[in-house]
Amino acid sequence: AVEEHPDADKLLVLKIDAGDGEKQLVAGIKNHYSAEELIGRKIIVVNNLAPAVLRGMESQGMLLAAKDGDKVVLLTTEKDVASGSRVQ
């Protein structure tokens, strides 16, 4: 699930299947991706970080993206893999 952060213009709140349960991520990608573009996508997440509070909402990980000038692109997998698969 993806929703807009109620107190921030650039943040989205994502609920993801991390393989070992659902996690909440708060990510500054609202200017680059809509909620509809993110739902159902496989993304690469740093899952072993200590939770952080961003604008009053807990983020339990960090999605990975590349920035090229003004463009931000999510890092994804080439092929379908199970949720929670480890990056090697």
PDB file of C-alpha atoms in Angstrom:
ATOM      1  CA  ALA A   1       0.000   0.000   0.000  1.00  0.00           C
ATOM      2  CA  VAL A   2       1.109   3.556  -0.623  1.00  0.00           C
ATOM      3  CA  GLU A   3      -0.265   6.771   0.801  1.00  0.00           C
ATOM      4  CA  GLU A   4       0.800  10.381   0.983  1.00  0.00           C
ATOM      5  CA  HIS A   5       2.475  11.523   4.184  1.00  0.00           C
ATOM      6  CA  PRO A   6      -0.035  13.797   5.946  1.00  0.00           C
ATOM      7  CA  ASP A   7       2.601  16.355   7.014  1.00  0.00           C
ATOM      8  CA  ALA A   8       5.104  16.433   4.131  1.00  0.00           C
ATOM      9  CA  ASP A   9       4.920  17.446   0.472  1.00  0.00           C
ATOM     10  CA  LYS A  10       7.645  15.105  -0.834  1.00  0.00           C
ATOM     11  CA  LEU A  11       7.143  11.970   1.289  1.00  0.00           C
ATOM     12  CA  LEU A  12       5.190   8.798   0.602  1.00  0.00           C
ATOM     13  CA  VAL A  13       4.418   6.118   3.187  1.00  0.00           C
ATOM     14  CA  LEU A  14       4.761   2.586   1.817  1.00  0.00           C
ATOM     15  CA  LYS A  15       3.660  -0.685   3.435  1.00  0.00           C
ATOM     16  CA  ILE A  16       5.835  -3.440   1.994  1.00  0.00           C
ATOM     17  CA  ASP A  17       6.139  -7.209   2.274  1.00  0.00           C
ATOM     18  CA  ALA A  18       9.712  -7.641   3.502  1.00  0.00           C
ATOM     19  CA  GLY A  19       9.523 -11.432   3.480  1.00  0.00           C
ATOM     20  CA  ASP A  20       9.524 -11.604   7.277  1.00  0.00           C
ATOM     21  CA  GLY A  21       6.396  -9.484   7.655  1.00  0.00           C
ATOM     22  CA  GLU A  22       5.065  -6.101   6.707  1.00  0.00           C
ATOM     23  CA  LYS A  23       7.238  -3.021   7.153  1.00  0.00           C
ATOM     24  CA  GLN A  24       6.552   0.665   6.791  1.00  0.00           C
ATOM     25  CA  LEU A  25       8.880   2.885   4.771  1.00  0.00           C
ATOM     26  CA  VAL A  26       8.791   6.653   4.533  1.00  0.00           C
ATOM     27  CA  ALA A  27      10.444   7.805   1.305  1.00  0.00           C
ATOM     28  CA  GLY A  28      11.033  11.153  -0.367  1.00  0.00           C
ATOM     29  CA  ILE A  29       9.947  10.058  -3.835  1.00  0.00           C
ATOM     30  CA  LYS A  30       6.536  11.701  -4.193  1.00  0.00           C
ATOM     31  CA  ASN A  31       7.798  14.123  -6.856  1.00  0.00           C
ATOM     32  CA  HIS A  32       9.052  11.184  -8.943  1.00  0.00           C
ATOM     33  CA  TYR A  33       6.509   8.363  -8.471  1.00  0.00           C
ATOM     34  CA  SER A  34       2.786   8.244  -7.897  1.00  0.00           C
ATOM     35  CA  ALA A  35       1.183   5.765  -5.517  1.00  0.00           C
ATOM     36  CA  GLU A  36      -0.245   3.893  -8.502  1.00  0.00           C
ATOM     37  CA  GLU A  37       3.221   3.449 -10.029  1.00  0.00           C
ATOM     38  CA  LEU A  38       4.566   1.881  -6.830  1.00  0.00           C
ATOM     39  CA  ILE A  39       1.843  -0.590  -5.871  1.00  0.00           C
ATOM     40  CA  GLY A  40       2.860  -4.145  -6.743  1.00  0.00           C
ATOM     41  CA  ARG A  41       6.432  -3.279  -7.743  1.00  0.00           C
ATOM     42  CA  LYS A  42       9.451  -5.197  -6.517  1.00  0.00           C
ATOM     43  CA  ILE A  43      11.928  -2.741  -5.008  1.00  0.00           C
ATOM     44  CA  ILE A  44      15.280  -3.100  -3.317  1.00  0.00           C
ATOM     45  CA  VAL A  45      15.204  -2.160   0.358  1.00  0.00           C
ATOM     46  CA  VAL A  46      17.814  -1.835   3.091  1.00  0.00           C
ATOM     47  CA  ASN A  47      15.992  -3.840   5.735  1.00  0.00           C
ATOM     48  CA  ASN A  48      18.479  -3.985   8.614  1.00  0.00           C
ATOM     49  CA  LEU A  49      18.462  -0.344   9.688  1.00  0.00           C
ATOM     50  CA  ALA A  50      17.277   0.938  13.035  1.00  0.00           C
ATOM     51  CA  PRO A  51      13.832   2.538  12.667  1.00  0.00           C
ATOM     52  CA  ALA A  52      13.826   6.293  12.109  1.00  0.00           C
ATOM     53  CA  VAL A  53      11.024   8.810  12.584  1.00  0.00           C
ATOM     54  CA  LEU A  54      10.467  11.100   9.596  1.00  0.00           C
ATOM     55  CA  ARG A  55       7.984  13.899  10.131  1.00  0.00           C
ATOM     56  CA  GLY A  56       6.295  11.949  12.905  1.00  0.00           C
ATOM     57  CA  MET A  57       6.028   8.599  11.085  1.00  0.00           C
ATOM     58  CA  GLU A  58       8.284   5.606  11.687  1.00  0.00           C
ATOM     59  CA  SER A  59      10.295   4.276   8.762  1.00  0.00           C
ATOM     60  CA  GLN A  60      11.532   0.691   9.225  1.00  0.00           C
ATOM     61  CA  GLY A  61      13.898   0.584   6.262  1.00  0.00           C
ATOM     62  CA  MET A  62      15.048   2.492   3.219  1.00  0.00           C
ATOM     63  CA  LEU A  63      14.257   1.924  -0.445  1.00  0.00           C
ATOM     64  CA  LEU A  64      17.147   2.303  -2.859  1.00  0.00           C
ATOM     65  CA  ALA A  65      17.060   4.678  -5.812  1.00  0.00           C
ATOM     66  CA  ALA A  66      19.562   6.280  -8.171  1.00  0.00           C
ATOM     67  CA  LYS A  67      19.588  10.002  -8.874  1.00  0.00           C
ATOM     68  CA  ASP A  68      20.708  11.346 -12.253  1.00  0.00           C
ATOM     69  CA  GLY A  69      20.339  15.106 -12.327  1.00  0.00           C
ATOM     70  CA  ASP A  70      16.689  15.782 -11.517  1.00  0.00           C
ATOM     71  CA  LYS A  71      15.577  12.214 -12.279  1.00  0.00           C
ATOM     72  CA  VAL A  72      15.173   9.599  -9.525  1.00  0.00           C
ATOM     73  CA  VAL A  73      14.882   5.924 -10.506  1.00  0.00           C
ATOM     74  CA  LEU A  74      14.000   3.096  -8.115  1.00  0.00           C
ATOM     75  CA  LEU A  75      16.346   0.133  -8.060  1.00  0.00           C
ATOM     76  CA  THR A  76      14.484  -3.053  -8.911  1.00  0.00           C
ATOM     77  CA  THR A  77      15.251  -6.642  -9.790  1.00  0.00           C
ATOM     78  CA  GLU A  78      15.808  -7.879 -13.327  1.00  0.00           C
ATOM     79  CA  LYS A  79      13.733 -11.014 -12.715  1.00  0.00           C
ATOM     80  CA  ASP A  80      10.954 -11.854 -10.270  1.00  0.00           C
ATOM     81  CA  VAL A  81      12.283 -12.903  -6.870  1.00  0.00           C
ATOM     82  CA  ALA A  82      10.546 -13.750  -3.608  1.00  0.00           C
ATOM     83  CA  SER A  83       9.874 -10.920  -1.187  1.00  0.00           C
ATOM     84  CA  GLY A  84      12.635 -10.785   1.403  1.00  0.00           C
ATOM     85  CA  SER A  85      15.322 -12.198  -0.901  1.00  0.00           C
ATOM     86  CA  ARG A  86      18.767 -11.020   0.160  1.00  0.00           C
ATOM     87  CA  VAL A  87      21.001  -8.873  -2.008  1.00  0.00           C
ATOM     88  CA  GLN A  88      24.253 -10.736  -2.680  1.00  0.00           C
TER      89      GLN A  88
END
